[in-house]
Structure formats: structure tokens, C-alpha cells
Coordinates of C-alpha atoms and ligand atoms in Angstrom, one line a residue:
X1 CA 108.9 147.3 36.5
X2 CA 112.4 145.3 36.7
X3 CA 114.1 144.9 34.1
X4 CA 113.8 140.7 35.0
X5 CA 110.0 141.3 34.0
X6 CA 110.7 142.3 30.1
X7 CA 111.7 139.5 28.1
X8 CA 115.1 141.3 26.9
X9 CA 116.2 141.1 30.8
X10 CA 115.1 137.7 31.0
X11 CA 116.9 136.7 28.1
X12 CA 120.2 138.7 29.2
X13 CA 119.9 137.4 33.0
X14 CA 119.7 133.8 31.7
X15 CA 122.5 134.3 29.3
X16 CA 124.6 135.7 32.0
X17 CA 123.3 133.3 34.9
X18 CA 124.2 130.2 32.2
X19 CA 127.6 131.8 32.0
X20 CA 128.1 132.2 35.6
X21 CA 126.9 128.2 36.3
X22 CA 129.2 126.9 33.4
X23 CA 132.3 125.0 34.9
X24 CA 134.2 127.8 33.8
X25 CA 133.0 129.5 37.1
X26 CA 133.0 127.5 40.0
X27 CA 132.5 129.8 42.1
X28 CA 128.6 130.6 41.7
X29 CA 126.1 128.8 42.9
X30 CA 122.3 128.3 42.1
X31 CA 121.6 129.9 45.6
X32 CA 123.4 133.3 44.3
X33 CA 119.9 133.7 41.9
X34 CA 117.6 133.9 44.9
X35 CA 116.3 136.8 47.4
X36 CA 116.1 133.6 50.0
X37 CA 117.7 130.8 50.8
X38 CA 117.8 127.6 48.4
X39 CA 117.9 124.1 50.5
X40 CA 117.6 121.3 49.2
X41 CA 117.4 117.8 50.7
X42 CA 120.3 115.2 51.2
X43 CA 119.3 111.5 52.1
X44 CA 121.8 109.7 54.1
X45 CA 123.4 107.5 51.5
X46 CA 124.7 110.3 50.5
X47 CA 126.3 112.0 53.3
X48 CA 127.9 108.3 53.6
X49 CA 128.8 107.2 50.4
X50 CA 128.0 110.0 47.8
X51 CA 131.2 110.7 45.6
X52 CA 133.3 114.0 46.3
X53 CA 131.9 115.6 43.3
X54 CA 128.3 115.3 44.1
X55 CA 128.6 116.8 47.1
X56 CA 130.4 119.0 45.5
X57 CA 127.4 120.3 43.7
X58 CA 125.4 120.2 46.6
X59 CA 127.6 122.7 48.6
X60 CA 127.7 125.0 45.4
X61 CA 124.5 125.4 44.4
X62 CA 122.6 125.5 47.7
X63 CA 123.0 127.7 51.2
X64 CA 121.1 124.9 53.3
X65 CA 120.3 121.6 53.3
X66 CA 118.2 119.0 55.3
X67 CA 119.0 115.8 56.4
X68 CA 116.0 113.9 54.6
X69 CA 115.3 110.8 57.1
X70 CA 118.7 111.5 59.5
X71 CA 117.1 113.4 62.1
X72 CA 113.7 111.5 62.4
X73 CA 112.6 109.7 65.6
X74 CA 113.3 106.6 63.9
X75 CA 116.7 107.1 62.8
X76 CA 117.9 108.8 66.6
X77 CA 116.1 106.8 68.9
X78 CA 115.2 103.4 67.4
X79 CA 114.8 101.9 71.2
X80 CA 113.9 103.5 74.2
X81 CA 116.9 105.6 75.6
X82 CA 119.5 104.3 72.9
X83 CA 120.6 107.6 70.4
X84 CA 122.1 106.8 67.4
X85 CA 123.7 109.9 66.1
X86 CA 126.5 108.3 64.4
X87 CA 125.2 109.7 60.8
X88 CA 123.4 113.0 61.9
X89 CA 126.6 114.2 63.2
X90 CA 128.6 113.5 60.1
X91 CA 126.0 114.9 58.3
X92 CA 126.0 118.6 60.6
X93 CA 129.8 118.2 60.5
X94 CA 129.5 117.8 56.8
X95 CA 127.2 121.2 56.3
X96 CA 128.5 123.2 58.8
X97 CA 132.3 123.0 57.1
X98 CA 130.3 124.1 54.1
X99 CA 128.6 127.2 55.4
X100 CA 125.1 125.8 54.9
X101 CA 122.2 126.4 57.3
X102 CA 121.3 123.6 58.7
X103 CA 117.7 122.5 58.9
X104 CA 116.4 119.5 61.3
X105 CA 113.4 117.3 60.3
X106 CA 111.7 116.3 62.5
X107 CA 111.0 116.3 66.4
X108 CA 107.4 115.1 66.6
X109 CA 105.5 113.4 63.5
X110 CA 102.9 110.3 63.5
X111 CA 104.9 108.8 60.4
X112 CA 108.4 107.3 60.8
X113 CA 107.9 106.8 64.4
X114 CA 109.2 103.9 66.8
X115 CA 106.3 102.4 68.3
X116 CA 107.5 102.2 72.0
X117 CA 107.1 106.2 71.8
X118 CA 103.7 106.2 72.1
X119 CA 102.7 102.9 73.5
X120 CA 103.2 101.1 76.8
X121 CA 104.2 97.5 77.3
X122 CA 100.7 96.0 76.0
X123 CA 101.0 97.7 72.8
X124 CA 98.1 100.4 74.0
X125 CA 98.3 104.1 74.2
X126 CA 100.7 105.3 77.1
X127 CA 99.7 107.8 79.7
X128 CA 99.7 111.7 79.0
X129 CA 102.7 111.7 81.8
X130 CA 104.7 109.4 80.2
X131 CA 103.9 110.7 76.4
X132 CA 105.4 114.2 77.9
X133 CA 108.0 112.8 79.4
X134 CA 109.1 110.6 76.4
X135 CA 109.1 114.0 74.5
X136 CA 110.4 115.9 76.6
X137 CA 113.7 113.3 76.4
X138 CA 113.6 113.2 72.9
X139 CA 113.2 116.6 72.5
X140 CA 116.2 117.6 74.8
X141 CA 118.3 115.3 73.7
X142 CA 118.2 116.3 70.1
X143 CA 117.8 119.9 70.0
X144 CA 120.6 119.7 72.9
X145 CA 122.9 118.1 71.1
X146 CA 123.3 120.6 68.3
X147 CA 122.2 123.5 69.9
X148 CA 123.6 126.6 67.9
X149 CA 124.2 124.5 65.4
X150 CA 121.1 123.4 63.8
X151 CA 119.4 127.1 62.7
X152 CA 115.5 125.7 62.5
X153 CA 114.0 122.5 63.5
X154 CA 110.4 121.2 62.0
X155 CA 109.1 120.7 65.6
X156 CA 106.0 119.5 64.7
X157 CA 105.2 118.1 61.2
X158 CA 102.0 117.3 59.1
X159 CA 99.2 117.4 62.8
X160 CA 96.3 118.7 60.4
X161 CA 93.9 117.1 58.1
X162 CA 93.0 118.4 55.1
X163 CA 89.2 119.2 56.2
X164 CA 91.1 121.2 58.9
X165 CA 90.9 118.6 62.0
X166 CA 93.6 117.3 64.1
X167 CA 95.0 113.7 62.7
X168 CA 94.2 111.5 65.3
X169 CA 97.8 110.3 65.3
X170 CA 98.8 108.8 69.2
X171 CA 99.9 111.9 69.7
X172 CA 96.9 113.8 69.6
X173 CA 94.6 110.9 71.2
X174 CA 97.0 111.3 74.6
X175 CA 97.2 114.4 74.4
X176 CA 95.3 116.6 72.4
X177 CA 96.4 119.8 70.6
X178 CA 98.0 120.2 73.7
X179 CA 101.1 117.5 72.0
X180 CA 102.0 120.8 69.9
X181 CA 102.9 123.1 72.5
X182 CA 104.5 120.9 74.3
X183 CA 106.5 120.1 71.6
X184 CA 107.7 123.7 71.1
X185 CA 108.2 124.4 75.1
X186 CA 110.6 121.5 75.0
X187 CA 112.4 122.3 71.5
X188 CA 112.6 126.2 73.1
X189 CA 113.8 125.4 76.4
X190 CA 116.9 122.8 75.0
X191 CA 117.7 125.7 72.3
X192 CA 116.7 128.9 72.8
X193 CA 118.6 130.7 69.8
X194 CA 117.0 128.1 67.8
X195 CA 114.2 129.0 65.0
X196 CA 111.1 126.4 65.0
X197 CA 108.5 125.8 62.5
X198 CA 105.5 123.7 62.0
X199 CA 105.4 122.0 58.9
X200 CA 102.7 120.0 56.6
X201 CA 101.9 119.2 53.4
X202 CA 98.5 120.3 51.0
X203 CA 98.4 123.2 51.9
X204 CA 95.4 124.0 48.7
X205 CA 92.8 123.6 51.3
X206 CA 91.7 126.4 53.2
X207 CA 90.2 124.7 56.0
X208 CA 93.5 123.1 57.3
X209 CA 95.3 126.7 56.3
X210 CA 92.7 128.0 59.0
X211 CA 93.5 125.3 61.6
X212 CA 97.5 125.9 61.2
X213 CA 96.9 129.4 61.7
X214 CA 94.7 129.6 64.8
X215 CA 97.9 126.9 65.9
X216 CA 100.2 129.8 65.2
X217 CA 98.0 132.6 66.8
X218 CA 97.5 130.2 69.8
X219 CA 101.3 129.3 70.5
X220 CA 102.1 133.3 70.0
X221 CA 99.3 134.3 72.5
X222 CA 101.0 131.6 75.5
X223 CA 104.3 133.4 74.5
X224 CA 106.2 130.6 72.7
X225 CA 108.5 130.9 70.0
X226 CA 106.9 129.9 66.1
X227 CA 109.1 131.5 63.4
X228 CA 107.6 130.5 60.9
X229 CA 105.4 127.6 58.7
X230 CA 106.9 124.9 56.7
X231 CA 104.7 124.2 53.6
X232 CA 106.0 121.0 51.6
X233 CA 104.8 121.3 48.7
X234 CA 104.7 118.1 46.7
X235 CA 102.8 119.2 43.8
X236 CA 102.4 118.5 40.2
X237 CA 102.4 119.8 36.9
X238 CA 98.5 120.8 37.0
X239 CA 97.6 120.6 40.7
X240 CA 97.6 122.6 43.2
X241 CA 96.3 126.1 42.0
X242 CA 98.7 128.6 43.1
X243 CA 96.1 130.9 43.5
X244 CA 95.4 128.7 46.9
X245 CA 99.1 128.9 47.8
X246 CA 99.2 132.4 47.7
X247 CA 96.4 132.4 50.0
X248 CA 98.0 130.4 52.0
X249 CA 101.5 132.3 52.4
X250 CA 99.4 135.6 53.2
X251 CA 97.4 134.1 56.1
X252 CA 100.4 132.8 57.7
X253 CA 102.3 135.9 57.1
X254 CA 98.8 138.1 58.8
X255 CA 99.3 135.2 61.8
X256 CA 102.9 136.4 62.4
X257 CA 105.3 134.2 60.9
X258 CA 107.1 133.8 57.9
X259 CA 106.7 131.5 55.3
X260 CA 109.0 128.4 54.1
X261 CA 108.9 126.3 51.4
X262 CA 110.4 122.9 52.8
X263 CA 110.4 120.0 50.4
X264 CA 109.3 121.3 46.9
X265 CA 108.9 118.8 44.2
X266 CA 107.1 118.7 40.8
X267 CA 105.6 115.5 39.4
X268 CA 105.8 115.1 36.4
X269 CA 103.6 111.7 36.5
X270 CA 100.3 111.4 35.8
X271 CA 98.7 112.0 39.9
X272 CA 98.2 108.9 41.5
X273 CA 97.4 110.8 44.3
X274 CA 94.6 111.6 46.2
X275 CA 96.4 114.6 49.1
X276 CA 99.9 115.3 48.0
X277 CA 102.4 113.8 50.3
X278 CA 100.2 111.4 52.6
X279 CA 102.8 108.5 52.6
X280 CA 100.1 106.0 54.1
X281 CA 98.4 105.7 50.2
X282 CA 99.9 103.1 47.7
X283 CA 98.7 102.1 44.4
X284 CA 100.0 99.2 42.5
X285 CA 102.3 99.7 39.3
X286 CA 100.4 100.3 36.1
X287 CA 102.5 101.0 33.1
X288 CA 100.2 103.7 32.7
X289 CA 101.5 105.6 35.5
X290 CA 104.5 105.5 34.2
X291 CA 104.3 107.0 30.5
X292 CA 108.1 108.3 30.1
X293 CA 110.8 105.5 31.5
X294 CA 113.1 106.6 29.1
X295 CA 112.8 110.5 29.2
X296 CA 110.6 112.8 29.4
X297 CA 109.1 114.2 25.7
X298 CA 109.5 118.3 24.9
X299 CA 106.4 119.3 25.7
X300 CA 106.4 117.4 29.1
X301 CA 109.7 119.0 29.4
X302 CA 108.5 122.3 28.6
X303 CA 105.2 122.3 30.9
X304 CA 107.4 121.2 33.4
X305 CA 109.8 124.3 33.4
X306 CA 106.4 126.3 32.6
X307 CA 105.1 125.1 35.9
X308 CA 108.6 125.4 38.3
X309 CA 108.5 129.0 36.5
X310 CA 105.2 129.9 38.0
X311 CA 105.9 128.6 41.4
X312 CA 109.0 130.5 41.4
X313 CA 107.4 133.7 40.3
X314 CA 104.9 133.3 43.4
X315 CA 108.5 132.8 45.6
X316 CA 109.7 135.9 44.8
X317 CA 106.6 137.7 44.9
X318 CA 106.7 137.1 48.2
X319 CA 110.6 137.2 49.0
X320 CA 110.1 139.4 52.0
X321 CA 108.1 136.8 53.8
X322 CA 109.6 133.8 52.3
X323 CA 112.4 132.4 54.2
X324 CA 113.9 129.9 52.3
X325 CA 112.9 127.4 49.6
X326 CA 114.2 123.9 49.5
X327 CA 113.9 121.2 47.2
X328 CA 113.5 117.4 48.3
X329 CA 116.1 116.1 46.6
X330 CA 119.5 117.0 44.7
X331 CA 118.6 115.2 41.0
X332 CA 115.4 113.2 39.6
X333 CA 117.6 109.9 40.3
X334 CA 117.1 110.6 44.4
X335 CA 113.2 111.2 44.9
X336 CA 111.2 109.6 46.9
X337 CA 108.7 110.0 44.0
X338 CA 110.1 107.6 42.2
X339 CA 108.6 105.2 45.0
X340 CA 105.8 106.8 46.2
X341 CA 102.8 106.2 45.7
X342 CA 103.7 103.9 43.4
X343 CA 106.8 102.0 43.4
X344 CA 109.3 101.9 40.6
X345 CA 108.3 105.1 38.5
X346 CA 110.8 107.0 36.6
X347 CA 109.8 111.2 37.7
X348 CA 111.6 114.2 36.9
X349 CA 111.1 116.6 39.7
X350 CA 113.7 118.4 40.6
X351 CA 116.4 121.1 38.9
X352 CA 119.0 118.1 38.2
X353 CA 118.8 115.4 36.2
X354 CA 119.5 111.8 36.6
X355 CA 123.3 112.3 35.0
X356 CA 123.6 115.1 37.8
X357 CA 123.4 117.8 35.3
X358 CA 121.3 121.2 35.8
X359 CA 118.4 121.0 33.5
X360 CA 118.9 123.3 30.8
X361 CA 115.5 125.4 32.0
X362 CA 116.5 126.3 35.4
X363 CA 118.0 129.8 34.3
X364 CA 114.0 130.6 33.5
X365 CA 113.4 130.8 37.7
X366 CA 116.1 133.4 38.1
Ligands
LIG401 O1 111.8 111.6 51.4 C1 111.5 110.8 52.5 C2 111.7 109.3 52.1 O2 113.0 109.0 51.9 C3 111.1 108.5 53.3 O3 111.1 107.1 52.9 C4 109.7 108.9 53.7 C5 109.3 108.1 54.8 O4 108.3 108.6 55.5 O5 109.8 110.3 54.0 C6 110.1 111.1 53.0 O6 110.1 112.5 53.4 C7 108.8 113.0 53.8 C8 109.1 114.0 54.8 O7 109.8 113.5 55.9 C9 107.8 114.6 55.4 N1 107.0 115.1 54.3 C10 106.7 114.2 53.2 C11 108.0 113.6 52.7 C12 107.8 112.7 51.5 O8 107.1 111.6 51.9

């Protein structure tokens, strides 16, 4: 037994940690706490506009970061052949000055996708040759551009359903599973030093656990490179059982890779959701969904930190397989959960508050 699992050297590591994070002492960072890396996500208003001091606090407390919308399809390649990289290199310049790992999101996903990638001139499904060739482009370009910078890219993000089949996104009606490994091939090829990752989201159900592992055991047996999978988790203060994330972490780790935890965030809201992140559901604003506008009550507060406790404890648990852990999102004042799936909430999911201050429960994950 460590002496972090008796209450007395909780108590003393939390005094000590609380010391070490007080302005006093600049010098330490959240990260410093961890046996893996801490991310955490940084949208691009503020890599443009976000005053010194916040990013300030971004390159203190965390050891990587990933750019939350500036590497998309979308935002590199809004037209056919015309790269915008104007922000993602500010943003690489930006992190690698700051000694933090950089992660790219993402080379291939259904969502935030221009439609001329995947259709021809008539607005129907292009060929299989041109789909290939299209990603191939994209692909090469991107990974090419910041090769040996970028340490991982999310190659191919959220391709499984929740009852374990394929999404029928274009990709996968061109092309079939098939979209996947050619998506890796290409991302390999432009960087070979490069780690890559498939990454989704709900990762409670065991049938699409089973799907993204036969994925990994199929792109290791045709020799290509998969370090490791991304699981989001979006969850929320009751939902998911961890029980079904543990079983998730040790069926990737049996399929060969290690484990990352890419875009963690903890809902505070009552769940308007059906699956945890699928962007495509909306529900209209009910004041009911939306109990605490003006702050979240103690015991909220309290299962909250409860909750990020036990997801933490599972983290280290399995540290040696565990990679990295990011959050999606510096402070409760940035997430996307404020908007989604219901526009104009007021959530709490993340380790800083809406005044950018550390909430005062964060030394209970150390
Ligand atoms: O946080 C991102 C938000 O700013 C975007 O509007 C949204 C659009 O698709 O994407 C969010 O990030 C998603 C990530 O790229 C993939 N997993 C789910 C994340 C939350 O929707």
C-alpha cells in the first residue's frame, strides 16, 4: 500500500500539492501530479486572441495540448486543394516553444467534414479511386507538413456504432472498413516517426469495444503502425459505469496498444443525452436542463469532485498502459457542453472554473 492510499498521505499530498500550485510557486504544474501526460484542449480563439496569462496557465499546468477544431478537415482544407494553415501553425509554433506534446485531431471523421471530400460534382458519393486519392492528399499534406512535430495524430475518429457496426458515414459506403487502413498507410507513409491512434467516443458498450479491437488486431496483422486508442470520454456525474471502462482499457491493452484518454469531460447537467458525444442529437432549451446558471450547489460540487476522483483512481490504476489524459477544455467557461446538446447551458466540467481558477477539489486526483 502507498502511502497516497491512507487518508493521512492524502491529506499531506494535497496539503503539499496546494502549496506547490499557489502562485507562490510558479514553477509546478498540474501535469507534475500525474504518472502520464495531462493535455488538455485549446480552441482556436484562444491560440488567437486568449490573453498572455491564460495561456499562461495552459503551458503550466499541462505537458500537451490539442488544437480542438484547428486541425480538422474543415478548418485545413475548406475547398478542394486550398490549405489554410494560417492558425494550426501558430498554434504548433505556440506549443512547441512551450515544450508541450503536440496532439493532431483529426485526419479522417464523418463530422466536420467539407462536402466536396466525399462527393462528386452532382452531390453523389465519389468513386473509391478518387475517395483514396482525396485522402491520400489530405493526408500527406497534413501529416507532411508537421512531420516530427506533431507526436500523435487521431487518424481515424469515432468509425463505430455503439451496437458495434461500422457508421455508414461516406467514408465507409465508398469504401468500406477498408477507409481505415488506408487512412493509417497514408498518415504512416507522410510521418513515419509519428504515433497514430483511433479514437471514439462511448466507449460503455462492449460491442463497439469488440469492433475497435478486431480494428486494432487487423491493422497490426497487415503490419501497420496503431499505438494506441483514443477513448473520449464525455461522461457524466452517474453515467458511464467505470466498471465498463476498465473493461474497455484492458481489451485494448490485450490487442496491443496503449490506452489514451483524449477529451475527458464531466457533466454536471442533468443527461440530455442519449450516446455521449454524438454531435448530430439536439434537444431544445428547457430550464430544466439547466438547474444551476448561477453556480453549482455543495453537494453537486461535491459529487462532482467524487466522480473526477474515481475516474482518476481508474487512470492511475492503469498508468503503465495509459498514455496520456487530456481534458476538453482549459475552464467550465470554454466547453462545448455548454452548447451541446442543448444550447445555452451553464456546465461545470472541467478542473477550472469560469474565473480561470483551479477548483479547490482538484488536489483529491493527485
Ligand atoms: O469541442 C468541439 C466543438 O468546438 C466543435 O464545435 C464540435 C464540432 O463537431 O467538435 C467538438 O469536438 C468534438 C471532437 O472533435 C470529437 N469528439 C467529440 C467532441 C465534442 O463534440
Amino acid at each position: 500500500m502507498t502511502s497516497h492510499s491512507t487518508s493521512r498521505g492524502r491529506l499531506y499530498v494535497a496539503l503539499v500539492a496546494g502549496l506547490l500550485l499557489s502562485a507562490a510557486a510558479p514553477a509546478r504544474g498540474l501535469h507534475d501530479f500525474f504518472p502520464f501526460r495531462l493535455g488538455v484542449a485549446v480552441s482556436n480563439a484562444q491560440i488567437a486572441d486568449a490573453p498572455e496569462r491564460e495561456l499562461a496557465l495552459i503551458a503550466r499546468h499541462f505537458n500537451s495540448v490539442t488544437p480542438e477544431n484547428a486541425l480538422k478537415p474543415q478548418s485545413l482544407q475548406p475547398e478542394e486543394g486550398v490549405f489554410r494553415f494560417e492558425q494550426a501553425d501558430r498554434y504548433v509554433d505556440w506549443a512547441e516553444a512551450h515544450h508541450m506534446k503536440i496532439i493532431g485531431h483529426v485526419l479522417i471523421w464523418h463530422s466536420q467534414l467539407p462536402r466536396w471530400f466525399t462527393r462528386d460534382a452532382s452531390g453523389g458519393l465519389c468513386s473509391r479511386e478518387t475517395l483514396l486519392k482525396r485522402m491520400e492528399t489530405h493526408i500527406t499534406t497534413v501529416v507532411g507538413r508537421y512531420r516530427g512535430r506533431i507526436h500523435g495524430w487521431d487518424v481515424v475518429n469515432e468509425a463505430v456504432e455503439a451496437d458495434g457496426s461500422y457508421r455508414q458515414s461516406d467514408f465507409y459506403k465508398i469504401l468500406g472498413e477498408e477507409f481505415i487502413d488506408a487512412a493509417f498507410r497514408f498518415a504512416h507513409a507522410a510521418d513515419p516517426g509519428c504515433e497514430l491512434y483511433y479514437n471514439d467516443y462511448g466507449n460503455e458498450s462492449a460491442r463497439k469495444n469488440a469492433t475497435i479491437a478486431a480494428l486494432v488486431r487487423r491493422l497490426k496483422a497487415k503490419g501497420l503502425r496503431i499505438d494506441a486508442v483514443g477513448m473520449q470520454t464525455h461522461v457524466q456525474l452517474k453515467t458511464p459505469a467505470l466498471a465498463a471502462y476498465e473493461d474497455a482499457i484492458r481489451l485494448f491493452v490485450d490487442a496491443g496498444v496503449k490506452v489514451a484518454i483524449t477529451e475527458l469531460d464531466v457533466s454536471a447537467l442533468p443527461n440530455a443525452w442519449e450516446l455521449s458525444a454524438d454531435i448530430s442529437q439536439n434537444y431544445a432549451y428547457d430550464a430544466k436542463l439547466n438547474p444551476w446558471p448561477d453556480g453549482l450547489p455543495a453537494e453537486v460540487e461535491e459529487a462532482l469532485a467524487a466522480r473526477y476522483a474515481d475516474w482518476f483512481a481508474l487512470f492511475r490504476k492503469y498508468a503503465a498502459h495509459i498514455d496520456r489524459v487530456t481534458l476538453w477544455g482549459l475552464s467550465d467557461r470554454d466547453s462545448w457542453l455548454n452548447d451541446f446538446p442543448v444550447r445555452g447551458r451553464t456546465d461545470y466540467p472541467l478542473l477550472f472554473s469560469r474565473e480561470l481558477k483551479l477548483k479547490r477539489w482538484v488536489t483529491r486526483l493527485f
